[in-house]
Amino acid sequence: MTNRLSDTLSPYLRAHADNPVDWYPWGEEVFAEARRRDVPMLISIGYSTCHWCHVMARESFADPETAARINEGFVAVKVDREEHPHVDGAYMAAASAFTQNLGWPLTVFTTPAGRAFYAGTYWPPEARPPMPAFRDVLAAVREAWTTRRAQAEESADAVTAALAEAAQATRSTLPDTAALAEAARGLAAREDSEFGGFGGAPKFPVATTLRFLQQPLVREAAPEAAAAAERALTAMAGSALRDADGGFFRYATRRDWTVPHYERMLTDNAQLLEVALDTGDEETARGIAHFLLGTLRREGGGFGAAQDSESWIDGARSEGGYYLRPVPERATLEPPAVDDKVITGWNGLAVAALARAGATLGEDAWVAAAADAADAVLRTNRGADGALVRASLDGRASAAVATAADLALLADGLFALAAATGDVAPAVTGRDLLDEVLDGAGGDDPLLRAQGIAASPDHTDGDLPSDTAAVAQAALTAWRLGAGDRYRAAAAERVEALASRALAQPFAHGSLLRVAAGLAAAPRQLVVVTEDPGGALAAAARGADADVIVVVSPAQATAFATAGFELFDGKEATAERAYDCRAFVCRLPVSDPAAVSHAR
């Protein structure tokens, strides 16, 4: 057996390197081999901290008889969804044509051209009605390809065409305050009035939705809906979804937030740190920061993708057993593994959250950690051509292309870091990255594009912002910092492209609606010019309700203005001053901390 996975940069793929399945990593070779053998591809998509991925690996992919059936009838491909999100997105969308039970592991059967004609998620080794046995699925798919190939190819082409058509958006106008308030009320109508949060079981944190409900326009125009976000965070923070060390698990399997699915994701925790900060829940915010810095932070400064749900206890694999022990007892156990992949966009979320939280709560070490993470990504996550890539592992850059969201989320993190430190350099780098995205960088997966498969037909915001929403948010932030009106126009263009869909389905477009709300109201921008960043005037500004809060020295203000951030023009005061602005129109500067209003 040729071992093709052991030297990949994915812990998920490496975990399957010893399988008897003749796995290929995602790449041109899989398409060439499928065409050469004229057989379907079996594309198995998952990630390293996915419990049911572990289960299916143990039950089926490690089984010699099952592996023999796979090897005989298919070209088998392993894909890390965190390394190749557009591949995962494309095949998840295709799978929705065959099953409503979407999730991971995702198993997709495709033509040699990569077009899906059947798909499902977890299948057991033996039939468990209504689930068939995985071996029976393999036999049925192979029989269909052999005896009804034309029908299978016709189905694959129809799915591909339908997804390409669905990806086309109908442009609308920017939503106004009334429309956004109505969308927020629609979300609040789905609140679980007994246990908090949204939906039934399984129950997710949906941080993208919570952050929209916390937006200042929503708080003012629909306060009863906005309050649902605080209730959700309070319920989650007091439940089994939050571990004793402060980190949050991926989701709860029950409506009352009990029996968590024990993996812990960087994406969830970084966004929930911002939710906690906006709620004013300092205890929860500090707990999340403790988890990020104490568990997910990797050597070199970047943050790992997630912590596993499983670990070894008494010689056996246990899901959740480590987390169910009291914290003092954990010291005697091997902790669940951390996926060491440093993902560009996910680290951008962590940089933004830690920089903002550190500045607000006076934790300089958090801001320094955010700066270290940004430096690690900018230094290490680069391909041979110098362009940023999707991820790195142990200092080696992946060949997977960076998505638009990767670049935009990192840019937004760099803007937050610049605001927290007063240093213009991260803002300049962030603006450069954003310009790359606006010029077309961060494209689709090249292999999917070559096969004519829509790489990102889904523009919804799920556990993190979509490409569209991430770019729109970064552009909005750049405009608020004074980078120029063209950035506001870029944000508006992306919101307009999806506005009608977002208003009709607000639960699936929280991040985009948050940007829309930011465009519908004039931003409040607070700039404090002082030689004493730890002084009373700076502290008063950092406690205010504003969209932009920046504390700079006179020299730093000059540097921002020179770099083209017009918010800082004319603010190079030698005396200590606070400038309170609304969409760049500023009141007379003040030097008395009591004169800085905390309210909008």
Coordinates of C-alpha atoms in Angstrom, one line a residue:
M1 CA 0.0 0.0 0.0
T2 CA 1.4 3.4 -1.0
N3 CA 1.1 5.7 1.9
R4 CA 0.3 9.2 0.5
L5 CA -1.1 10.8 3.7
S6 CA 1.8 10.6 6.2
D7 CA 3.6 13.7 4.9
T8 CA 0.6 15.9 4.4
L9 CA 0.1 19.0 6.5
S10 CA -3.2 17.9 7.9
P11 CA -3.5 16.1 11.2
Y12 CA -6.8 14.6 10.0
L13 CA -5.2 13.1 6.9
R14 CA -2.1 11.9 8.9
A15 CA -4.5 10.0 11.3
H16 CA -5.6 7.9 8.3
A17 CA -2.1 7.3 6.9
D18 CA -2.1 3.7 8.3
N19 CA -5.5 2.7 7.0
P20 CA -5.7 -0.1 4.5
V21 CA -7.7 2.2 2.2
D22 CA -5.6 3.4 -0.7
W23 CA -6.2 7.1 0.1
Y24 CA -5.2 10.1 -2.0
P25 CA -5.0 13.6 -0.7
W26 CA -7.0 16.3 -2.6
G27 CA -5.0 17.2 -5.8
E28 CA -4.8 16.8 -9.5
E29 CA -3.6 13.2 -9.1
V30 CA -7.0 12.0 -7.9
F31 CA -8.8 13.2 -11.1
A32 CA -6.1 11.7 -13.3
E33 CA -6.3 8.3 -11.5
A34 CA -10.1 8.3 -11.6
R35 CA -10.0 9.0 -15.4
R36 CA -7.3 6.3 -15.9
R37 CA -9.3 3.6 -14.1
D38 CA -12.7 5.0 -15.3
V39 CA -14.2 4.5 -11.8
P40 CA -16.0 6.9 -9.4
M41 CA -14.3 8.8 -6.7
L42 CA -15.2 8.3 -3.0
I43 CA -14.5 11.6 -1.4
S44 CA -14.4 11.5 2.4
I45 CA -14.4 14.9 4.1
G46 CA -13.9 15.5 7.9
Y47 CA -11.6 17.1 10.4
S48 CA -9.3 16.0 13.1
T49 CA -11.5 16.8 16.1
C50 CA -14.7 15.3 14.7
H51 CA -16.0 12.4 16.9
W52 CA -18.0 10.6 14.3
C53 CA -15.1 10.9 11.8
H54 CA -13.1 9.0 14.4
V55 CA -15.8 6.4 14.8
M56 CA -16.2 5.8 11.0
A57 CA -12.4 5.5 10.7
R58 CA -12.3 2.8 13.4
E59 CA -15.3 0.9 12.1
S60 CA -14.8 1.0 8.4
F61 CA -11.6 2.6 7.1
A62 CA -9.4 0.5 9.4
D63 CA -11.3 -2.6 8.3
P64 CA -9.3 -4.6 5.7
E65 CA -12.4 -6.1 4.0
T66 CA -14.2 -2.7 3.7
A67 CA -11.0 -1.1 2.5
A68 CA -10.6 -3.8 -0.2
R69 CA -14.1 -3.0 -1.5
I70 CA -13.2 0.7 -1.6
N71 CA -9.9 0.1 -3.3
E72 CA -11.4 -2.2 -5.9
G73 CA -14.2 0.0 -7.0
F74 CA -13.2 3.6 -6.3
V75 CA -10.5 6.2 -6.1
A76 CA -10.5 7.1 -2.4
V77 CA -9.9 10.8 -1.5
K78 CA -9.4 12.2 2.0
V79 CA -10.1 15.9 2.5
D80 CA -9.6 18.0 5.6
R81 CA -12.6 20.4 5.5
E82 CA -10.6 23.0 7.5
E83 CA -7.8 23.0 5.0
H84 CA -10.0 23.0 1.9
P85 CA -13.2 24.8 2.9
H86 CA -14.4 25.5 -0.6
V87 CA -14.1 21.8 -1.5
D88 CA -16.2 21.0 1.6
G89 CA -18.7 23.7 0.8
A90 CA -19.2 22.5 -2.7
Y91 CA -19.7 18.9 -1.8
M92 CA -21.8 19.7 1.3
A93 CA -24.1 21.7 -1.0
A94 CA -24.2 18.8 -3.5
A95 CA -24.9 16.3 -0.7
S96 CA -28.1 18.3 0.2
A97 CA -29.6 16.9 -3.0
F98 CA -29.4 13.4 -1.5
T99 CA -29.8 13.8 2.2
Q100 CA -31.1 16.2 4.8
N101 CA -28.8 14.8 7.5
L102 CA -25.8 16.9 6.6
G103 CA -22.6 16.9 8.7
W104 CA -19.3 15.2 9.0
P105 CA -17.9 12.7 8.1
L106 CA -19.2 13.6 4.7
T107 CA -19.0 10.8 2.1
V108 CA -19.5 11.8 -1.5
F109 CA -19.5 9.6 -4.6
T110 CA -18.6 11.4 -7.8
T111 CA -17.9 10.9 -11.4
P112 CA -14.2 10.9 -12.5
A113 CA -14.8 14.6 -13.2
G114 CA -15.7 15.2 -9.5
R115 CA -19.4 15.7 -10.0
A116 CA -21.5 14.2 -7.2
F117 CA -24.2 11.6 -7.9
Y118 CA -24.7 10.3 -4.4
A119 CA -23.7 11.4 -0.9
G120 CA -24.3 10.8 2.8
T121 CA -22.7 11.3 6.2
Y122 CA -21.8 8.6 8.7
W123 CA -22.7 5.0 7.7
P124 CA -22.2 2.2 10.2
P125 CA -20.4 -1.1 9.4
E126 CA -23.6 -3.0 10.0
A127 CA -27.1 -1.9 9.1
R128 CA -28.9 0.1 11.8
P129 CA -32.3 1.0 10.3
P130 CA -32.9 3.4 8.8
M131 CA -29.1 3.6 8.1
P132 CA -27.8 0.9 5.7
A133 CA -24.4 -0.7 6.3
F134 CA -21.5 1.2 4.7
R135 CA -20.5 -2.0 2.7
D136 CA -24.0 -2.1 1.3
V137 CA -23.8 1.5 0.2
L138 CA -20.5 0.8 -1.5
A139 CA -22.0 -2.2 -3.3
A140 CA -25.1 -0.3 -4.4
V141 CA -23.1 2.7 -5.7
R142 CA -20.7 0.5 -7.6
E143 CA -23.6 -1.5 -9.1
A144 CA -25.3 1.8 -10.1
W145 CA -22.1 3.1 -11.8
T146 CA -21.6 -0.2 -13.6
T147 CA -25.2 -0.8 -14.9
R148 CA -26.8 2.6 -14.9
R149 CA -23.8 4.9 -15.5
A150 CA -25.6 7.3 -17.9
Q151 CA -28.3 7.9 -15.3
A152 CA -25.7 8.6 -12.6
E153 CA -23.8 11.0 -14.8
E154 CA -27.1 12.8 -15.8
S155 CA -27.9 13.2 -12.1
A156 CA -24.4 14.5 -11.4
D157 CA -24.7 17.1 -14.2
A158 CA -28.1 18.2 -13.0
V159 CA -26.9 18.7 -9.4
T160 CA -23.9 20.7 -10.7
A161 CA -26.1 22.9 -12.9
A162 CA -28.6 23.5 -10.1
L163 CA -25.9 24.6 -7.7
A164 CA -24.3 26.9 -10.2
E165 CA -27.7 28.5 -10.8
A166 CA -28.4 28.8 -7.0
A167 CA -25.1 30.6 -6.5
Q168 CA -26.3 33.5 -8.6
A169 CA -27.5 36.3 -6.4
T170 CA -30.2 38.9 -7.1
R171 CA -29.0 42.4 -6.3
S172 CA -31.2 44.5 -4.0
T173 CA -30.8 47.8 -2.1
L174 CA -29.2 48.3 1.3
P175 CA -31.6 47.4 4.1
D176 CA -32.9 50.3 6.2
T177 CA -33.3 50.4 9.9
A178 CA -36.9 49.2 9.8
A179 CA -36.0 46.2 7.7
L180 CA -33.1 45.3 9.9
A181 CA -35.2 45.6 13.0
E182 CA -37.8 43.3 11.5
A183 CA -35.1 40.8 10.7
A184 CA -33.9 40.9 14.3
R185 CA -37.4 40.4 15.6
G186 CA -37.7 37.4 13.2
L187 CA -34.6 35.9 14.9
A188 CA -35.9 36.6 18.4
A189 CA -39.2 34.8 17.5
R190 CA -37.0 31.6 17.3
E191 CA -35.6 32.0 20.7
D192 CA -36.0 29.2 23.2
S193 CA -37.8 31.0 25.9
E194 CA -37.1 28.3 28.5
F195 CA -33.4 27.5 28.0
G196 CA -32.2 30.5 25.9
G197 CA -30.5 30.4 22.6
F198 CA -32.1 29.3 19.3
G199 CA -33.6 26.1 18.0
G200 CA -33.8 22.6 19.6
A201 CA -31.4 19.7 19.7
P202 CA -28.7 19.8 18.7
K203 CA -28.1 23.3 19.8
F204 CA -25.3 25.6 18.7
P205 CA -23.9 28.9 20.0
V206 CA -24.6 30.6 16.6
A207 CA -22.2 33.4 17.4
T208 CA -22.7 35.0 14.0
T209 CA -26.4 35.5 14.8
L210 CA -25.6 36.8 18.4
R211 CA -23.2 39.4 17.0
F212 CA -25.9 40.8 14.7
L213 CA -28.4 41.1 17.6
Q214 CA -25.8 43.0 19.6
Q215 CA -25.2 45.5 16.9
P216 CA -26.0 49.1 18.2
L217 CA -28.7 49.7 15.6
V218 CA -30.5 46.6 16.6
R219 CA -30.1 47.5 20.3
E220 CA -31.8 50.8 19.6
A221 CA -34.4 49.8 17.0
A222 CA -35.4 46.4 18.4
P223 CA -34.2 46.2 22.0
E224 CA -36.5 43.3 22.9
A225 CA -34.8 41.3 20.1
A226 CA -31.3 42.4 21.0
A227 CA -31.8 41.2 24.6
A228 CA -32.0 37.6 23.3
A229 CA -28.3 37.7 22.7
E230 CA -27.5 38.4 26.3
R231 CA -29.9 35.7 27.4
A232 CA -28.3 33.2 25.1
L233 CA -24.8 33.9 26.4
T234 CA -25.9 33.8 30.0
A235 CA -27.6 30.4 29.4
M236 CA -24.6 29.0 27.7
A237 CA -22.1 30.3 30.2
G238 CA -24.0 28.7 33.0
S239 CA -24.4 25.4 31.3
A240 CA -22.5 22.3 30.5
L241 CA -21.6 23.8 27.1
R242 CA -18.9 25.8 28.9
D243 CA -16.0 23.8 30.3
A244 CA -14.5 24.5 33.8
D245 CA -11.5 26.1 32.2
G246 CA -13.6 28.7 30.4
G247 CA -13.7 27.4 26.9
F248 CA -16.9 26.5 25.1
F249 CA -17.7 23.2 23.4
R250 CA -18.9 23.0 19.8
Y251 CA -22.6 22.3 20.6
A252 CA -25.0 20.6 23.0
T253 CA -26.9 17.5 21.9
R254 CA -29.9 18.5 24.1
R255 CA -32.0 21.6 24.1
D256 CA -31.1 22.5 27.7
W257 CA -27.4 22.9 26.7
T258 CA -26.5 19.5 28.4
V259 CA -24.5 16.6 27.0
P260 CA -22.1 18.6 24.9
H261 CA -20.3 17.5 21.7
Y262 CA -16.9 17.9 23.4
E263 CA -14.7 19.3 20.6
R264 CA -13.7 22.9 21.1
M265 CA -13.2 25.2 18.1
L266 CA -11.1 28.3 17.7
T267 CA -13.8 29.8 15.6
D268 CA -16.6 29.5 18.2
N269 CA -14.5 30.7 21.1
A270 CA -12.9 33.7 19.4
Q271 CA -16.4 34.9 18.3
L272 CA -17.9 34.2 21.7
L273 CA -15.2 36.2 23.3
E274 CA -16.5 39.2 21.4
V275 CA -20.1 38.3 22.3
A276 CA -19.1 38.2 26.0
L277 CA -17.3 41.5 25.7
D278 CA -20.3 43.3 24.1
T279 CA -22.6 41.8 26.7
G280 CA -20.4 43.1 29.5
D281 CA -19.8 39.6 30.9
E282 CA -16.2 40.0 32.0
E283 CA -16.0 36.7 33.7
T284 CA -17.0 34.7 30.6
A285 CA -14.7 36.8 28.5
R286 CA -11.7 36.2 30.7
G287 CA -12.5 32.4 30.8
I288 CA -12.5 32.2 27.0
A289 CA -9.2 34.2 26.8
H290 CA -7.7 31.8 29.3
F291 CA -8.7 28.8 27.1
L292 CA -7.4 30.4 23.9
L293 CA -4.0 31.4 25.5
G294 CA -3.6 28.3 27.7
T295 CA -4.9 25.5 25.3
L296 CA -5.1 26.5 21.7
R297 CA -2.0 28.8 21.5
R298 CA 0.8 27.0 19.7
E299 CA 4.6 27.4 19.7
G300 CA 5.4 30.3 17.5
G301 CA 2.4 32.3 18.5
G302 CA -0.4 31.1 16.2
F303 CA -3.6 29.4 17.4
G304 CA -4.5 25.8 16.7
A305 CA -7.8 25.0 14.9
A306 CA -9.5 23.0 17.7
Q307 CA -9.2 20.6 20.6
D308 CA -10.4 17.0 20.2
S309 CA -13.5 15.6 21.8
E310 CA -11.7 12.3 22.5
S311 CA -8.6 11.4 24.6
W312 CA -7.0 8.3 26.0
I313 CA -8.1 7.3 29.5
D314 CA -7.1 4.0 31.1
G315 CA -5.9 2.7 27.7
A316 CA -9.2 3.4 25.8
R317 CA -10.5 6.2 23.7
S318 CA -13.1 8.3 25.6
E319 CA -15.3 10.9 24.2
G320 CA -15.6 13.7 26.8
G321 CA -14.1 11.7 29.6
Y322 CA -11.3 14.2 30.2
Y323 CA -13.7 17.1 30.4
L324 CA -16.0 15.4 32.8
R325 CA -13.2 15.1 35.4
P326 CA -12.7 17.9 37.9
V327 CA -9.9 20.2 36.8
P328 CA -7.4 19.1 39.4
E329 CA -7.8 15.5 38.3
R330 CA -7.0 16.4 34.7
A331 CA -3.4 17.1 35.5
T332 CA -2.9 13.3 35.8
L333 CA -4.5 12.6 32.3
E334 CA -3.2 13.1 28.8
P335 CA -5.3 16.0 27.5
P336 CA -7.3 15.7 24.2
A337 CA -5.1 16.6 21.3
V338 CA -5.1 20.0 19.7
D339 CA -5.2 20.2 15.9
D340 CA -2.0 22.3 15.3
K341 CA -3.1 23.7 12.0
V342 CA -2.7 27.5 12.1
I343 CA -5.6 28.6 9.8
T344 CA -5.2 32.1 8.4
G345 CA -8.7 33.4 8.8
W346 CA -9.5 31.7 12.0
N347 CA -6.4 33.2 13.5
G348 CA -7.7 36.6 12.3
L349 CA -10.8 36.1 14.4
A350 CA -8.6 35.3 17.4
V351 CA -6.4 38.4 16.8
A352 CA -9.4 40.6 16.6
A353 CA -11.0 39.2 19.7
L354 CA -7.9 39.2 21.9
A355 CA -6.8 42.6 20.8
R356 CA -10.2 44.2 21.4
A357 CA -10.7 42.4 24.7
G358 CA -7.2 43.1 25.9
A359 CA -7.5 46.8 25.2
T360 CA -11.0 47.0 26.8
L361 CA -10.1 45.0 30.0
G362 CA -6.6 46.3 30.4
E363 CA -4.9 43.0 29.6
D364 CA -1.7 44.0 27.7
A365 CA -0.7 40.3 27.6
W366 CA -3.7 39.5 25.5
V367 CA -2.9 42.3 23.0
A368 CA 0.7 41.1 22.8
A369 CA -0.6 37.5 22.1
A370 CA -2.8 38.9 19.3
A371 CA 0.3 40.6 17.8
D372 CA 2.3 37.4 18.1
A373 CA -0.4 35.4 16.3
A374 CA -0.7 38.0 13.5
D375 CA 3.1 37.9 13.1
A376 CA 3.1 34.1 13.0
V377 CA 0.5 33.9 10.3
L378 CA 2.0 36.7 8.2
R379 CA 5.4 35.1 8.5
T380 CA 4.6 31.4 8.1
N381 CA 1.4 31.0 6.1
R382 CA 2.9 31.9 2.8
G383 CA 3.4 29.9 -0.4
A384 CA 6.5 29.8 -2.6
D385 CA 5.2 32.9 -4.4
G386 CA 4.9 34.8 -1.2
A387 CA 1.1 34.9 -1.2
L388 CA -0.8 34.0 2.0
V389 CA -2.1 30.4 2.0
R390 CA -4.9 28.8 3.9
A391 CA -2.9 27.2 6.8
S392 CA 0.4 25.9 8.1
L393 CA 1.4 23.1 10.3
D394 CA 4.6 23.0 12.4
G395 CA 6.0 26.0 10.5
R396 CA 5.3 24.4 7.0
A397 CA 2.8 26.2 4.7
S398 CA 0.0 24.3 3.1
A399 CA -0.5 24.3 -0.6
A400 CA -4.2 25.0 -0.1
V401 CA -5.2 28.4 -1.3
A402 CA -6.3 31.1 1.1
T403 CA -10.0 31.9 0.7
A404 CA -11.4 35.5 0.5
A405 CA -12.6 35.0 4.1
D406 CA -9.1 34.1 5.2
L407 CA -7.6 37.3 3.9
A408 CA -10.5 39.4 5.0
L409 CA -10.8 38.0 8.6
L410 CA -7.0 38.5 9.0
A411 CA -7.3 42.0 7.7
D412 CA -10.1 42.8 10.2
G413 CA -8.0 41.3 13.0
L414 CA -5.1 43.5 11.9
F415 CA -7.3 46.6 12.0
A416 CA -8.4 45.6 15.6
L417 CA -4.7 45.1 16.5
A418 CA -3.8 48.6 15.2
A419 CA -6.7 50.1 17.2
A420 CA -5.6 48.3 20.4
T421 CA -1.9 49.3 20.1
G422 CA -2.0 52.6 18.3
D423 CA 0.5 51.2 15.8
V424 CA -0.4 52.0 12.2
A425 CA 1.7 49.1 10.7
P426 CA -1.0 46.4 11.2
A427 CA -3.6 48.7 9.7
V428 CA -1.5 49.2 6.6
T429 CA -0.9 45.5 6.2
G430 CA -4.6 44.9 6.8
R431 CA -5.5 47.4 4.1
D432 CA -3.1 45.8 1.7
L433 CA -4.6 42.4 2.3
L434 CA -8.1 43.8 1.8
D435 CA -7.1 45.4 -1.4
E436 CA -5.8 42.0 -2.6
V437 CA -9.2 40.5 -2.0
L438 CA -11.1 43.4 -3.7
D439 CA -8.8 42.9 -6.7
G440 CA -9.8 39.2 -6.8
A441 CA -7.4 37.3 -4.5
G442 CA -8.7 34.5 -2.4
G443 CA -10.4 32.7 -5.2
D444 CA -12.1 29.3 -5.5
D445 CA -10.4 26.0 -5.3
P446 CA -8.5 25.6 -8.7
L447 CA -9.3 22.0 -9.1
L448 CA -13.1 22.5 -8.6
R449 CA -12.9 25.5 -11.0
A450 CA -11.2 23.4 -13.6
Q451 CA -14.0 20.8 -13.4
G452 CA -16.7 23.5 -13.7
I453 CA -18.0 22.9 -10.2
A454 CA -19.4 25.8 -8.2
A455 CA -16.9 26.1 -5.3
S456 CA -18.8 28.2 -3.0
P457 CA -22.6 28.2 -3.8
D458 CA -23.5 28.9 -0.2
H459 CA -23.1 32.5 0.9
T460 CA -24.7 31.9 4.3
D461 CA -23.0 32.6 7.7
G462 CA -22.9 29.5 9.8
D463 CA -20.3 28.9 12.5
L464 CA -18.3 31.8 11.0
P465 CA -18.8 34.5 8.4
S466 CA -19.1 33.6 4.7
D467 CA -16.5 35.0 2.2
T468 CA -18.9 37.7 1.2
A469 CA -19.7 38.8 4.8
A470 CA -16.1 38.7 5.9
V471 CA -14.9 40.9 3.0
A472 CA -17.8 43.3 3.6
Q473 CA -17.0 43.5 7.4
A474 CA -13.3 44.2 6.7
A475 CA -14.2 46.9 4.2
L476 CA -16.6 48.5 6.6
T477 CA -13.9 48.5 9.3
A478 CA -11.4 50.0 6.9
W479 CA -13.8 52.8 6.0
R480 CA -14.5 53.5 9.7
L481 CA -10.8 53.9 10.2
G482 CA -10.7 56.5 7.4
A483 CA -9.1 54.4 4.6
G484 CA -11.5 56.0 2.1
D485 CA -15.1 55.9 0.8
R486 CA -14.3 53.2 -1.7
Y487 CA -14.2 50.7 1.1
R488 CA -17.7 51.7 2.2
A489 CA -18.8 51.2 -1.4
A490 CA -17.2 47.8 -1.4
A491 CA -19.0 46.8 1.7
A492 CA -22.3 48.1 0.4
E493 CA -21.9 46.3 -2.9
R494 CA -21.6 42.9 -1.1
V495 CA -24.5 43.5 1.2
E496 CA -26.7 44.6 -1.7
A497 CA -25.9 41.4 -3.6
L498 CA -27.4 39.3 -0.8
A499 CA -29.7 41.7 1.0
S500 CA -33.1 40.2 -0.1
R501 CA -31.9 36.7 0.7
A502 CA -30.5 37.8 4.1
L503 CA -33.7 39.6 5.2
A504 CA -35.8 36.5 4.2
Q505 CA -33.4 34.1 6.1
P506 CA -31.8 36.2 8.9
F507 CA -30.7 33.1 10.9
A508 CA -28.4 32.1 8.0
H509 CA -27.0 35.6 7.4
G510 CA -26.1 37.0 10.8
S511 CA -22.7 38.3 9.8
L512 CA -23.9 40.0 6.6
L513 CA -26.8 41.6 8.4
R514 CA -24.4 42.9 11.0
V515 CA -22.5 44.7 8.2
A516 CA -25.8 46.0 6.8
A517 CA -26.6 47.5 10.2
G518 CA -23.2 49.1 10.3
L519 CA -23.9 50.7 7.0
A520 CA -27.4 51.9 8.0
A521 CA -26.2 54.1 10.8
A522 CA -23.4 56.7 11.2
P523 CA -20.5 55.1 13.1
R524 CA -19.2 56.6 16.3
Q525 CA -15.4 57.0 16.2
L526 CA -13.4 57.9 19.4
V527 CA -9.8 58.9 19.0
V528 CA -7.7 59.7 22.1
V529 CA -4.4 61.4 21.5
T530 CA -2.2 61.1 24.6
E531 CA 1.3 60.3 25.8
D532 CA -0.3 58.3 28.6
P533 CA -2.2 55.3 27.1
G534 CA -2.9 54.0 30.6
G535 CA -4.3 57.3 31.9
A536 CA -7.9 58.3 32.8
L537 CA -8.8 59.8 29.5
A538 CA -7.8 56.7 27.6
A539 CA -9.6 54.5 30.1
A540 CA -12.8 56.6 29.7
A541 CA -12.7 56.1 25.9
R542 CA -12.1 52.4 26.1
G543 CA -15.2 52.0 28.2
A544 CA -17.4 53.9 25.7
D545 CA -19.9 52.4 23.3
A546 CA -18.3 53.2 20.0
D547 CA -17.5 51.5 16.7
V548 CA -13.9 52.7 16.6
I549 CA -11.8 53.3 19.7
V550 CA -8.2 54.2 19.2
V551 CA -5.7 55.5 21.7
V552 CA -2.6 57.0 20.0
S553 CA 0.4 59.2 20.8
P554 CA 0.8 62.4 18.8
A555 CA 3.4 60.7 16.7
Q556 CA 1.2 57.7 16.1
A557 CA -1.7 59.9 15.1
T558 CA 0.7 61.5 12.5
A559 CA 1.7 58.1 11.3
F560 CA -2.0 57.1 10.7
A561 CA -2.7 60.3 8.9
T562 CA 0.4 60.0 6.8
A563 CA -0.6 56.4 5.9
G564 CA -3.9 57.7 4.5
F565 CA -6.3 57.0 7.4
E566 CA -8.2 60.3 7.3
L567 CA -9.9 59.8 10.7
F568 CA -6.6 61.0 12.2
D569 CA -6.1 64.1 10.1
G570 CA -5.6 67.2 12.2
K571 CA -5.5 65.2 15.4
E572 CA -1.8 65.4 16.1
A573 CA -2.4 67.5 19.3
T574 CA 0.5 68.0 21.6
A575 CA -1.9 68.2 24.6
E576 CA -4.0 65.3 25.7
R577 CA -7.3 65.3 23.8
A578 CA -10.3 63.0 23.0
Y579 CA -12.1 63.4 19.7
D580 CA -15.7 62.1 19.5
C581 CA -16.8 61.8 15.9
R582 CA -19.9 60.6 14.0
A583 CA -19.0 59.5 10.5
F584 CA -15.9 61.6 10.6
V585 CA -17.7 64.8 11.8
C586 CA -16.1 65.4 15.2
R587 CA -17.2 67.4 18.2
L588 CA -14.8 69.8 19.9
P589 CA -12.1 67.8 21.5
V590 CA -12.1 67.4 25.3
S591 CA -9.4 66.6 27.9
D592 CA -11.7 65.8 30.9
P593 CA -12.4 62.1 31.2
A594 CA -15.9 62.9 32.6
A595 CA -16.7 64.6 29.3
V596 CA -16.3 61.4 27.4
S597 CA -19.8 59.9 27.1
H598 CA -20.0 56.1 27.5
A599 CA -23.4 56.1 25.7
R600 CA -23.9 56.7 22.0

